[in-house]
XYZ file of C-alpha atoms in Angstrom:
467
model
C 81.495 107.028 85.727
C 81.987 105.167 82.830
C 84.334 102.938 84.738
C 82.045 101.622 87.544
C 80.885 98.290 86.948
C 77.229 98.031 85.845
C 75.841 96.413 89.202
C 77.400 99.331 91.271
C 76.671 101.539 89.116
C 73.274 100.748 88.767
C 72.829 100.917 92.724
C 74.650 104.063 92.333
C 72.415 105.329 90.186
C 69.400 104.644 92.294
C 70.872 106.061 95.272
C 71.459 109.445 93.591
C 67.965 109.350 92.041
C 66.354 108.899 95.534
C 68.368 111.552 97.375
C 67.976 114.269 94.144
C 64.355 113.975 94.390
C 63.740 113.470 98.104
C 65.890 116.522 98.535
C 64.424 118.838 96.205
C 60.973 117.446 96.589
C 60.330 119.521 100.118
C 62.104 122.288 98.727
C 59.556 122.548 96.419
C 56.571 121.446 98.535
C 57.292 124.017 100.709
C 56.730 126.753 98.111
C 53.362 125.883 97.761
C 52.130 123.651 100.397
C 51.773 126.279 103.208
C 48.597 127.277 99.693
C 45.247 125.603 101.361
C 46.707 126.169 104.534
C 46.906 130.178 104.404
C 43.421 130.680 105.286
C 43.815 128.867 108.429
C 47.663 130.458 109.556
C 45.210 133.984 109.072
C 42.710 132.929 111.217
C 45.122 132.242 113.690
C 47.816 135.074 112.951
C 45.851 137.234 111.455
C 47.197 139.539 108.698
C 44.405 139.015 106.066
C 45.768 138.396 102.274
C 48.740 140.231 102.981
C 50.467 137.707 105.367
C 49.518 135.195 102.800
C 51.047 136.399 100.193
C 54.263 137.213 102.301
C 54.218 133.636 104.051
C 54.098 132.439 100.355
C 56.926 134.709 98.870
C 59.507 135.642 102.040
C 60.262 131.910 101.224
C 60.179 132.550 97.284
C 62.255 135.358 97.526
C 65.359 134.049 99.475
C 65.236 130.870 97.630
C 65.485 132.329 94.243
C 67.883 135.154 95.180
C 70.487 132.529 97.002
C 69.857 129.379 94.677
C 72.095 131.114 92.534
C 74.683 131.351 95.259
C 74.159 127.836 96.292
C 74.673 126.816 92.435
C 78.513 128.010 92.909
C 78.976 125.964 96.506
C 77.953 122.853 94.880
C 80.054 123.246 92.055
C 83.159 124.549 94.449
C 82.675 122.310 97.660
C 80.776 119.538 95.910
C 77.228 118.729 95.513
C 76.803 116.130 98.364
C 78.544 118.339 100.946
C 76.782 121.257 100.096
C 73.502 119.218 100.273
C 73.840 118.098 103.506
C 74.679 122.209 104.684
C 71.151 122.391 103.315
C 69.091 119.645 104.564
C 70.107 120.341 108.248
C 69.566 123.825 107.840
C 65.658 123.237 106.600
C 65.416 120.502 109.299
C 65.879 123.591 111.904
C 63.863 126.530 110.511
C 60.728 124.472 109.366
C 60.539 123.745 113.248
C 61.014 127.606 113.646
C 58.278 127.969 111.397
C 56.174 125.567 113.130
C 56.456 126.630 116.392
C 56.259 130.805 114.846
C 54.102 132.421 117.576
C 52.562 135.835 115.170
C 52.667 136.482 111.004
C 55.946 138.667 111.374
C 57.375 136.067 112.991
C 56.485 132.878 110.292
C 57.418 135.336 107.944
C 60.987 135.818 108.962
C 61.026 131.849 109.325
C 59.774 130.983 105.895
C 62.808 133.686 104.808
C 64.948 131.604 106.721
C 64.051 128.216 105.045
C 64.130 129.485 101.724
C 67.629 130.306 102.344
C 68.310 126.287 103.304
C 65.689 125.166 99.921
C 68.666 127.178 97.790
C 70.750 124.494 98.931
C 68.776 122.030 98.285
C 67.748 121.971 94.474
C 71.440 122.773 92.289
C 72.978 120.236 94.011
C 70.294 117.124 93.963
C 69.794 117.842 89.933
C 73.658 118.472 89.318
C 73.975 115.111 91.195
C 71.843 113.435 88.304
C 73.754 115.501 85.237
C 76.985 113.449 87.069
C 75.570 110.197 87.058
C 73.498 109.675 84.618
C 74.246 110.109 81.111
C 72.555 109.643 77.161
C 68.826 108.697 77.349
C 69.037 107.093 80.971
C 69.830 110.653 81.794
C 66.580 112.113 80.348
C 64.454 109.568 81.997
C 66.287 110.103 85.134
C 66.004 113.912 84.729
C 61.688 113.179 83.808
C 61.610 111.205 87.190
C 62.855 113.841 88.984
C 61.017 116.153 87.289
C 57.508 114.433 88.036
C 58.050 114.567 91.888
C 59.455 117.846 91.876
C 57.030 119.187 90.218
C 54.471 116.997 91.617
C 55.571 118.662 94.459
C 53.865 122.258 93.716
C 50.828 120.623 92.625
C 50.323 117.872 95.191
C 51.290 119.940 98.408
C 47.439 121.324 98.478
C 46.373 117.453 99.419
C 49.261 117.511 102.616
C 48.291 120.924 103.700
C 44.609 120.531 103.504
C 45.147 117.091 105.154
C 46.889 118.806 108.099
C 44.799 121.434 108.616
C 41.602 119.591 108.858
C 43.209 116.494 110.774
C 45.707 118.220 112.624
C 46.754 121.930 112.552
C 48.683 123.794 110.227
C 51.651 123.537 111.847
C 51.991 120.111 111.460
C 53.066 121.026 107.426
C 56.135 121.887 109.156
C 56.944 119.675 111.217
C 56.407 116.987 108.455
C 60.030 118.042 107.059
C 61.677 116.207 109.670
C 60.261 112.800 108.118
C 62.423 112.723 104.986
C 65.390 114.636 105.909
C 66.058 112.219 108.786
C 64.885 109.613 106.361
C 67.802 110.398 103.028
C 70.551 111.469 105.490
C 71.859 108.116 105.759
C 72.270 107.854 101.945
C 73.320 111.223 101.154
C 76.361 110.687 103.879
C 77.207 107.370 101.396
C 77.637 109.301 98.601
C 80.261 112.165 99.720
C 82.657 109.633 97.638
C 81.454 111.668 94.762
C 83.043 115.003 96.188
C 86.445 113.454 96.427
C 88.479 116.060 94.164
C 86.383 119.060 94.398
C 88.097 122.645 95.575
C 88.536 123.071 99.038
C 87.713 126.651 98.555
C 85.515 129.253 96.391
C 85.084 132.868 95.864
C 81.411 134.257 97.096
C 79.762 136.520 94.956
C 78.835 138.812 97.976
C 77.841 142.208 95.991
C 75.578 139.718 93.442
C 74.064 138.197 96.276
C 73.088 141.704 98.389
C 71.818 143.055 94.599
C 69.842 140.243 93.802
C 67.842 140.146 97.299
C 67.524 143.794 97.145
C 66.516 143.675 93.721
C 63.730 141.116 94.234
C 63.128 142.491 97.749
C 61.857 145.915 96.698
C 60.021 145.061 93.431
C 58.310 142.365 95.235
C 57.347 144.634 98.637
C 55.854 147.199 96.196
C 53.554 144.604 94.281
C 52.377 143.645 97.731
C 51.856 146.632 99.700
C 50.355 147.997 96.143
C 46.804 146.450 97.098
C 46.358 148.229 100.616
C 48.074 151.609 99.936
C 47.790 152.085 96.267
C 51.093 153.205 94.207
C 50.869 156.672 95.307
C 52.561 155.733 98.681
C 55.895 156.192 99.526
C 56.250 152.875 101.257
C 55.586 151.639 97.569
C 57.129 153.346 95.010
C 60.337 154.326 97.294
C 60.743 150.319 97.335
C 59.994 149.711 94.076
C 62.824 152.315 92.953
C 65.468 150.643 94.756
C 64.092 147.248 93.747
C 64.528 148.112 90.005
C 67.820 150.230 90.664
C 69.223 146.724 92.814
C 68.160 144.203 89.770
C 69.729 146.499 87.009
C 72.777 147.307 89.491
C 72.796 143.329 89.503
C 72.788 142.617 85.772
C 75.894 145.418 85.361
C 78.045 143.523 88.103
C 77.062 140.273 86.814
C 78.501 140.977 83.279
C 81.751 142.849 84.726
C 82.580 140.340 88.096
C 85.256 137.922 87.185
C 83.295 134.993 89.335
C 79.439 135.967 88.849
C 77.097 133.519 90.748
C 74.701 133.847 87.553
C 76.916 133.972 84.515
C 75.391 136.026 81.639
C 77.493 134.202 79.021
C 75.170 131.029 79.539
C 72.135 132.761 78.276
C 73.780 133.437 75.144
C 73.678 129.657 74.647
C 70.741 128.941 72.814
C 68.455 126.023 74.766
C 69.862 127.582 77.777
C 69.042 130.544 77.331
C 65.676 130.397 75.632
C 64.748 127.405 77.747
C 64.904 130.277 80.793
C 62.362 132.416 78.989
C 60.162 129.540 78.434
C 60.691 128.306 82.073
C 60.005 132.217 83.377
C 56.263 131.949 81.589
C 55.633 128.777 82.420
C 56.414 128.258 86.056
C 54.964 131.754 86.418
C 51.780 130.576 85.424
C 52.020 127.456 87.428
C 52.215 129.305 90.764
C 49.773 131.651 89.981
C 46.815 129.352 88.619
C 47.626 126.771 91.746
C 47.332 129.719 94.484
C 44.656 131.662 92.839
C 42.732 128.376 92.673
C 43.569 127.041 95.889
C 42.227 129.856 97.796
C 39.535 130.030 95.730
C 38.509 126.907 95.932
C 37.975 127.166 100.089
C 36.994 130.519 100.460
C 34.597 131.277 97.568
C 33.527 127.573 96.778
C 33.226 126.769 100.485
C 35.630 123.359 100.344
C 37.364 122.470 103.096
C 41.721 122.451 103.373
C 41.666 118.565 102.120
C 38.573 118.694 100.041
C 40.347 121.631 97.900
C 43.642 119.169 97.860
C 41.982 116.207 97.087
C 40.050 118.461 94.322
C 43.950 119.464 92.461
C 45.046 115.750 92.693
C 44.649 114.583 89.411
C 47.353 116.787 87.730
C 49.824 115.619 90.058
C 48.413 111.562 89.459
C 48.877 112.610 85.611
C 52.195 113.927 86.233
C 53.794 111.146 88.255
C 52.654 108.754 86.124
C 54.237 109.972 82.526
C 57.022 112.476 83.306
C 59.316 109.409 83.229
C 57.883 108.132 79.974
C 57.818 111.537 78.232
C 61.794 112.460 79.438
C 62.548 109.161 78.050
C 60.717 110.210 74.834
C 62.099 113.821 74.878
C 65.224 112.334 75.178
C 65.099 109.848 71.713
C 63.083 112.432 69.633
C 64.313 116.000 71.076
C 62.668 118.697 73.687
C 61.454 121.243 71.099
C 57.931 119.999 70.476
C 57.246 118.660 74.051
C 58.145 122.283 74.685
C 55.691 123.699 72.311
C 52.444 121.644 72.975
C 52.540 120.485 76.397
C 52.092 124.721 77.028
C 49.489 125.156 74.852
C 47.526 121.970 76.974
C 48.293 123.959 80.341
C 46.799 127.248 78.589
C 43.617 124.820 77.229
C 43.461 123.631 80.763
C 42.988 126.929 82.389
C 40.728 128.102 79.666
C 38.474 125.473 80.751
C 38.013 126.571 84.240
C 36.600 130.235 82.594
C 33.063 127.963 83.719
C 33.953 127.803 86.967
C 30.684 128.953 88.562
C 28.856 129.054 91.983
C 27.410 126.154 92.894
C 30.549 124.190 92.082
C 29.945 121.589 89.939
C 33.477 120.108 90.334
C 33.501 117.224 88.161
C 31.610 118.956 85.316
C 33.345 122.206 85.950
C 37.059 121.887 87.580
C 37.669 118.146 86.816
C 38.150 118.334 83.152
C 40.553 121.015 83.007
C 42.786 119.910 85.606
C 43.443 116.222 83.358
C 44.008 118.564 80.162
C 46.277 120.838 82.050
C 48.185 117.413 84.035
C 48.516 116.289 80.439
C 49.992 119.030 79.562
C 52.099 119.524 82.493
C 54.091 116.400 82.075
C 54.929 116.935 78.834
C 56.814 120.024 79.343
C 58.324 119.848 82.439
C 61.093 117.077 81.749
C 61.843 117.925 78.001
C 62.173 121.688 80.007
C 64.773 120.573 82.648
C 66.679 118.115 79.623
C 66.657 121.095 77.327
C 68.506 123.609 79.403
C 70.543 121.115 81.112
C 71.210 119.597 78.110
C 72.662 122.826 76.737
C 75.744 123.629 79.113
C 79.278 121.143 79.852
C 78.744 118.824 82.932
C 80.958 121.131 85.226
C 78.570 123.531 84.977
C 75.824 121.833 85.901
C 75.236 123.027 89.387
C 75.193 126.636 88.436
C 72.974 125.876 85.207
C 70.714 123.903 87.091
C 71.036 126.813 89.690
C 70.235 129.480 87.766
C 66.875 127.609 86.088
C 65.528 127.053 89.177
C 66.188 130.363 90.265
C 64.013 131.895 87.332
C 61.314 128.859 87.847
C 61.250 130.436 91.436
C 61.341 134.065 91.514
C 58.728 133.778 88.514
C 56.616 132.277 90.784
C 57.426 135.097 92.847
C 56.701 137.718 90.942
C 53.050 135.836 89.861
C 51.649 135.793 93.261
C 52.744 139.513 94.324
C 50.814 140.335 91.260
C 47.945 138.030 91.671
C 46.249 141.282 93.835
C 45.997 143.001 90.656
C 44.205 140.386 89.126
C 41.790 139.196 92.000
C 41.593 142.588 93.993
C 41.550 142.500 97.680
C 39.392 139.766 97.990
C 39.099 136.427 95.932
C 35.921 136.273 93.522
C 34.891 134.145 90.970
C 35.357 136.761 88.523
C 38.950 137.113 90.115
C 39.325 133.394 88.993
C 38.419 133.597 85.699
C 40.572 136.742 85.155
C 43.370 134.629 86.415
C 42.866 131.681 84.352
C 42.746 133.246 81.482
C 46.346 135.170 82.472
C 47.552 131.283 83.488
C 46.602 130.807 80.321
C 47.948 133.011 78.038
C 51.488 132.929 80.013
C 51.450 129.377 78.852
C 50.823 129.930 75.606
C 53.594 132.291 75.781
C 55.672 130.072 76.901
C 54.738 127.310 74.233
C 55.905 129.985 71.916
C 59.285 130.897 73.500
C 59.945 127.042 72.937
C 58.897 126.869 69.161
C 60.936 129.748 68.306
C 64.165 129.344 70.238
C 64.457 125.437 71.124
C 66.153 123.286 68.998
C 66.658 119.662 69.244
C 70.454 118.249 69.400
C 71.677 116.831 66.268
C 70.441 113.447 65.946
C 74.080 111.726 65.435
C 74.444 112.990 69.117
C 71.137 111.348 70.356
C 72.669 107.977 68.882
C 76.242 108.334 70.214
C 74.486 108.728 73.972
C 72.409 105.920 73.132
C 75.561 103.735 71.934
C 77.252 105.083 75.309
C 74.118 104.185 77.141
């Protein structure tokens, strides 16, 4: 790119920032967005906490099992290409999920569309790591970062809104908006594929493991809370769920074209960046959907009221992710790393007053600035650090594989949150989940401190010289 003159470029540059983050942005939304709605889809569908913890992770657990897969594509078939596979495929089943008629059925539709999202989110970020380059990479990376992640913690406000206004369906149907609105862009940019392999090998065995794998630990954590581990249709699963992840990690190291290479986590950033990102984004999706629900069907708030009530971290977020990727990017990730965590955790342990009568502004209102605060300072230094750490070629299947652990994290949080909260959400079941939140975010802060390092600072200047 270094060739392109600095007016194209600099349109260039804008167009691949607004498909990256348009593209993954309702990848991510939909993880979380369907959160204030739940209550209503179990009205309606019935299924009690169950189905909402399914509708939430059937779409987890086939977007973090194939985002790996999808990693590979993009790098093979090229990122645009690949991109476009994905954004017609969510176009189709989030009208299958809006139009799903009972819980199996939304269930097996959610699947579906997490298995377009894993097409979605590689190849928008790898998109960036091509473009973009020295600091104007970092900022572009801490823009992208800010919506994305904006995304989990904003999609309360559009599903509340929908519910209350509309019906819950309509959170659905809202995906047709911006996929009908980038494709027009993305299809000016499959210039950048010119070159790419016309073919690519499919890791096939990695792919059935990994869904197994996740599949069967998952089903057991959920079913846990109405049968109790005693129960076949538990344990049995959860056997084959651990046999299918370790069966996973032993064809991983031995396949000759693994979709998650294990040689990448022996590079430092990368691979400590992942056990920082596992804590982390484990934490995020457990405090948000703990807190969510809690916030209608304990405190009484209505679908929008609760979104409107989580706003602020997202308002925080969008409006210094940017700044601090820019900063990360001049001074080095390793200390964003360390105390933007420990602000989440001091965010959460804020909420321990949550009490009945809400008293939101003296009671819910600070703790969600501290942990916005906190939030964008980690989450662009985060992406920049592991990014950061592997050769641009790579770059779909690093960026792959991160999001893949940022996902099934949050997978693995929610099919647990029944062990924290019970049956039944209770303010007691709150404040034992904030203060988990919590301390997986201080674990997190201290996966950073220990493993991150910054890049020497001769190669900060160079990209600034290049820049």
């Amino acid at each position: 790119m270094s060739g392109t003159p600095a007016a194209a470029l600099s349109s260039l540059e804008r167009r691949v920032l607004y498909v990256a983050i348009v593209a993954s942005f309702i990848a991510f939304l939909d993880g979380s967005v369907v959160n204030l709605a739940l209550p209503a889809i179990s009205r309606e569908l019935g299924g009690g906490l169950l189905v909402q913890q399914w509708v939430v992770d059937a779409y987890l657990l086939t977007l973090g099992a194939l985002i790996l897969v999808a990693g590979s594509l993009s790098d093979q078939f090229g990122r645009v290409r690949v991109l476009q596979w994905g954004l017609a495929g969510f176009t189709a089943t989030s009208v299958l999920c809006g139009l799903a008629w009972s819980g199996e059925s939304l269930i097996v539709a959610r699947g579906l569309q997490g298995v377009a999202g894993a097409l979605l989110v590689p190849s928008s970020l790898a998109l960036i790591v091509t473009v973009f380059s020295g600091p104007a990479q970092s900022a572009a990376i801490g823009k992208w970062s800010a919506w994305t992640s904006g995304a989990i913690v904003a999609a309360p406000v559009l599903g509340g809104i929908s519910v209350d206004v509309f019906t819950w369906r309509v959170i659905f149907f809202l995906n047709i908006v911006p996929a009908v609105a980038v494709w027009p862009a993305l299809r000016r940019l499959r210039e950048l594929d010119l070159g790419r392999a016309p073919g690519s090998t499919i890791d096939v065995t990695g792919t059935f493991l990994a869904i197994i794998g996740l599949g069967g630990v998952v089903y057991a954590f959920i079913e846990r809370g109405s049968l109790g581990w005693g129960a076949p249709q538990v344990w049995l699963p959860l056997a084959v769920g651990i046999a299918g992840l370790a069966g996973f990690l032993l064809h991983e190291r031995r396949t000759p074209a693994p979709m998650m290479p294990l040689r990448l986590f022996a590079i430092r950033n990368f691979g400590w960046g992942n056990i920082a990102t596992t804590v982390i984004y484990g934490a995020l999706n457990l405090g948000f959907f703990v807190l969510g629900l809690f916030l209608q069907q304990v405190a009484g708030l209505g679908a929008t009221a609760a979104g409107v009530a989580l706003l602020p971290s997202t308002l925080i977020l969008l409006l210094l992710s940017a700044k601090i990727g820019a900063l990360s990017g001049r001074f080095g990730p390793r200390w964003f790393m360390t105390a933007g965590p420990l602000l989440c955790a001091a965010g959460f342990l804020m909420m321990l007053g949550i009490g009945l009568p809400l008293d939101y502004f003296g009671q819910v209102f600070p703790g969600l600035v501290v942990f916005g605060l906190g939030l964008a300072v980690t989450v662009a230094p985060l992406t920049s650090a592991i990014l950061g750490a592997v050769d641009p070629e790579e770059a779909g299947i690093g960026s792959a594989v991160n999001n893949a652990v940022a996902r099934i994290a949050g997978l693995v949080t929610i099919a647990f949150a029944g062990l924290i909260t019970g049956p039944v959400i209770t303010t007691s079941g709150l404040h034992g989940t904030a203060a988990v939140t919590a301390a997986l975010f201080i674990a997190g802060a201290a996966a950073s401190a220990v493993g991150i390092r910054n890049p020497p600072r001769e190669a900060a200047e160079s990209g600034e010289a290049d820049a």
